[in-house]
């Protein structure tokens, strides 16, 4: 079983929809992350969770709402998104927030119409 | 200012040859870490190699080596004996500081490497 899984792999939604992205890690890690990868832009860190507590929020709009119910699961709830939010959303985990290596999931390709 | 700069949007290399992917960084923090990740078409980011700012020797991991030139603030990735499976996007990244909880990785825009048979 792969270390970090993400569902769905692809998502198309309208601007008024509410959807959630799910990430699950099977590595026993304590830290989880959400990243946004837009075309021709550097990967952007959105949120960091350590032991289910949010430790970093990089000025992300409130239409993105993360949730970490336990150390293995991370959600990104989406509401009233804009077309410019279309991107690849990557989840990652690491042993601890300061660990050198982050393990990434395959991402969810999101298209907002 | 951009913290990580990758000036090569695309690179081509003949199979079995070596290739160097460029990366320069900008930081005033004396403690930092440099990373390279590979992103195949499937989407996931795969960690390749890490170099700490205080490491005396260049990092090596199999066919990957990091040419760390601290004074020039460069951290180029060298892939030796290229294989067709090396075709992918390659991202350079940096983390500043070693504070607990400080794990903000700054990524470059990436270089698309194509290995030619």
CSV table of C-alpha atoms in Angstrom, one decimal, chain A residues 3 7 13 15 29 33 37 45 47 54 70 73 81 101:
chain,number,residue,atom,x,y,z
A,3,UNK,CA,2.5,5.7,1.8
A,7,UNK,CA,-9.0,11.0,-3.1
A,13,UNK,CA,-16.8,21.6,-9.3
A,15,UNK,CA,-18.2,27.9,-7.9
A,29,UNK,CA,4.0,10.2,10.7
A,33,UNK,CA,0.7,19.3,4.9
A,37,UNK,CA,0.6,23.5,-7.4
A,45,UNK,CA,2.5,25.5,1.2
A,47,UNK,CA,-1.3,24.4,5.8
A,54,UNK,CA,-2.5,23.4,12.9
A,70,UNK,CA,-6.3,12.3,13.6
A,73,UNK,CA,-6.1,11.8,8.0
A,81,UNK,CA,-14.1,28.5,-5.0
A,101,UNK,CA,12.0,14.3,4.1
